[in-house]
Amino acid sequence: MKTKAAVAIAAGKPLEIMEVDLGGPREGEVLVEIKATGICHTDEFTLSGADPEGIFPSILGHEGAGIVVDIGPGVTSVRKGDHVIPLYTPECRQCPSCLSRKTNLCTAIRATQGQGLMPDGTSRFSAGGEKIFHYMGCSTFSNFTVLPEIAVAKVNPDAPFDKICYIGCGVTTGIGAVINTAKVEPGATAIVFGLGGIGLNVIQGLRLVGADMIVGVDLNNEKKAWGERFGMTHFVNPKEIDGDIVPYLVNMTKRGADQIGGADYTFDCTGSVKAMRQALESCHRGWGQSIIIGVAGAGQEIATRPFQLVTGRVWKGTAFGGARGRTDVPKIVDWYIAGKIEIDPMITHRLKIEEINKGFDLMHEGKSIRTVVVY
Ligand code: NAD
Ligand code: 022
Ligand code: ZN
């Protein structure tokens, strides 16, 4: 079939909107009509050429929602008409990782996904006979896309596509980091570095689980109102304090008889390795946990003194908020429908697919929290 798509022709070039050819779903695969897709940092990272694993030409996009319009042989878990969210972290429920119950990083299709291919080693996208690669197993910048059955979460059909697409990455990553990775308990203190599309979801996750003190840290003062909107209780701009941010935050989080200070949980949502160190060092001696969510540039390294860990701080990372996609994503959609979490105010811009490059500009300029493209 033919489908309209925004194609990443080469690194550093704007996406090109064109008609591409798409092969139908094969064994264990589904054809999905994407109704809406968010634009996320990784799409920009790959398009810019900074991603050493970026492959071109490809169809980017990994934060979508849509409808199953056809299924291949052997598909049992979804049918035509089902509303689904594509999963860049699939959930096969059979590989050693899924069975371990210790990680969400399913390995069933990992090798081919990283090569921009479907599990059978082929690409379904082409134009003028030339192969176009898939991206993160999703390629949601195409109106129609083919996905393995294990890489779609079937969700409540009452939910609007132009909002729940954000659950395909940002919302689940932020809320999941709080619930699955950190396992934050009611009454905890937390510090969130970076109040963008991820950090704000960490903040609303902290509010959801009943954290007490939620400190937001951002270099941009405009983020203060954004953080407060979702439950942040204190804001710090590192540029506006005297001296080092770490002792400042440690002092700020001193509570009760404990004169040590430091937060129970800290989250890096910046991608800056400097902020990652600050996040680790501003968590509490003895039990503080610091969760890295931000993706740092290629080749960057984190550092701290080992004493920080010897004295009980824990450094962790999370991919897709530790969420098991087919199990957890439908629950998050239900939380949204029930009003337990908010999405609408974070979607600051809506574009048509023809305008998708504007969405990348808005991200560069720091003007958007999330831009959603509606087909
Ligand atoms: P964003 O650009 O919307 O927000 C980042 C915020 O961090 C901005 O407000 C910026 O002002 C602030 N910031 C930058 N450097 C800072 C510093 N040194 N100290 C304090 N604040 C600082 O980005 P986003 O969409 O929220 O994404 C954040 C990061 O999360 C990105 O690196 C993204 O790739 C990553 N991410 C990771 C996963 C995962 O599964 N681990 C999933 C999605 C996104
Ligand atoms: C999503 N991300 C950042 C912004 N939006 C993001 C990027 C990478 C990962 C998670 C989220 C990630 C963490 C760990 C891995 N990835 C490796 C997983 C594994 O090896 O099992 C990751 C993922 C997909 C791809 C590359 C890296 C890909 O499909 N190309 C989940
Ligand atoms: Zn993303």
Coordinates of N, CA, C and O in Angstrom, one line a residue, residues 184-191 203 205-215 231-234 253 255-256 264-265:
V184 N 9.0 5.0 44.7 CA 8.9 6.1 45.7 C 7.7 5.9 46.6 O 6.6 5.5 46.2
E185 N 7.9 6.1 47.9 CA 6.8 5.8 48.9 C 6.2 7.2 49.3 O 6.8 8.2 49.2
P186 N 4.9 7.1 49.8 CA 4.3 8.3 50.3 C 5.2 9.0 51.4 O 5.8 8.3 52.2
G187 N 5.2 10.3 51.3 CA 5.9 11.1 52.3 C 7.4 11.3 52.0 O 8.1 12.0 52.7
A188 N 7.9 10.8 50.9 CA 9.3 10.9 50.5 C 9.6 12.3 50.0 O 8.7 13.1 49.7
T189 N 10.9 12.7 50.1 CA 11.4 13.9 49.5 C 12.0 13.6 48.1 O 12.7 12.6 48.0
A190 N 11.9 14.5 47.2 CA 12.4 14.2 45.8 C 12.9 15.5 45.2 O 12.4 16.6 45.5
I191 N 14.0 15.3 44.3 CA 14.5 16.5 43.5 C 14.4 16.0 42.1 O 14.9 14.9 41.7
I203 N 7.3 14.7 38.0 CA 6.6 15.5 39.1 C 5.2 15.0 39.3 O 4.8 14.7 40.4
G205 N 4.1 12.1 38.7 CA 4.2 10.7 39.3 C 4.4 10.8 40.8 O 3.9 10.1 41.5
L206 N 5.3 11.8 41.2 CA 5.6 12.0 42.6 C 4.4 12.4 43.3 O 4.1 12.0 44.4
R207 N 3.6 13.3 42.7 CA 2.3 13.8 43.3 C 1.4 12.6 43.5 O 0.7 12.4 44.5
L208 N 1.3 11.7 42.4 CA 0.4 10.6 42.4 C 0.7 9.6 43.6 O -0.2 9.1 44.2
V209 N 2.0 9.4 43.9 CA 2.4 8.4 44.9 C 2.4 9.1 46.3 O 2.7 8.4 47.3
G210 N 2.2 10.4 46.4 CA 2.1 11.1 47.6 C 3.4 11.5 48.2 O 3.6 11.6 49.4
A211 N 4.4 11.9 47.4 CA 5.6 12.5 47.9 C 5.3 13.8 48.6 O 4.4 14.5 48.2
D212 N 6.2 14.1 49.6 CA 5.9 15.3 50.4 C 6.5 16.5 49.8 O 5.8 17.5 49.5
M213 N 7.8 16.5 49.6 CA 8.6 17.7 49.1 C 9.1 17.3 47.7 O 9.7 16.3 47.5
I214 N 8.7 18.1 46.7 CA 9.1 17.9 45.4 C 9.8 19.1 44.9 O 9.2 20.1 44.5
V215 N 11.1 19.0 44.8 CA 11.9 20.2 44.4 C 12.2 20.0 42.9 O 12.7 19.0 42.5
G231 N 2.5 19.8 40.6 CA 2.8 19.3 42.0 C 4.1 19.7 42.6 O 4.4 19.3 43.8
M232 N 5.0 20.3 41.9 CA 6.3 20.8 42.4 C 6.0 21.7 43.6 O 5.2 22.6 43.5
T233 N 6.8 21.5 44.7 CA 6.6 22.3 45.9 C 7.7 23.4 46.0 O 7.4 24.4 46.7
H234 N 8.8 23.2 45.5 CA 9.9 24.2 45.6 C 10.7 24.2 44.2 O 10.8 23.2 43.5
T253 N 16.8 20.2 51.9 CA 16.0 18.9 52.1 C 16.3 18.4 53.5 O 15.9 17.2 53.8
R255 N 15.4 17.6 57.1 CA 14.0 17.5 57.7 C 14.1 17.0 59.1 O 14.9 16.1 59.4
G256 N 13.3 17.5 60.0 CA 13.2 17.0 61.4 C 14.5 16.9 62.1 O 15.4 17.8 62.0
D264 N 15.4 11.8 49.4 CA 15.2 10.3 49.3 C 15.4 9.8 47.9 O 16.0 8.8 47.7
Y265 N 14.9 10.6 46.9 CA 15.0 10.2 45.5 C 15.4 11.5 44.7 O 14.8 12.5 44.9

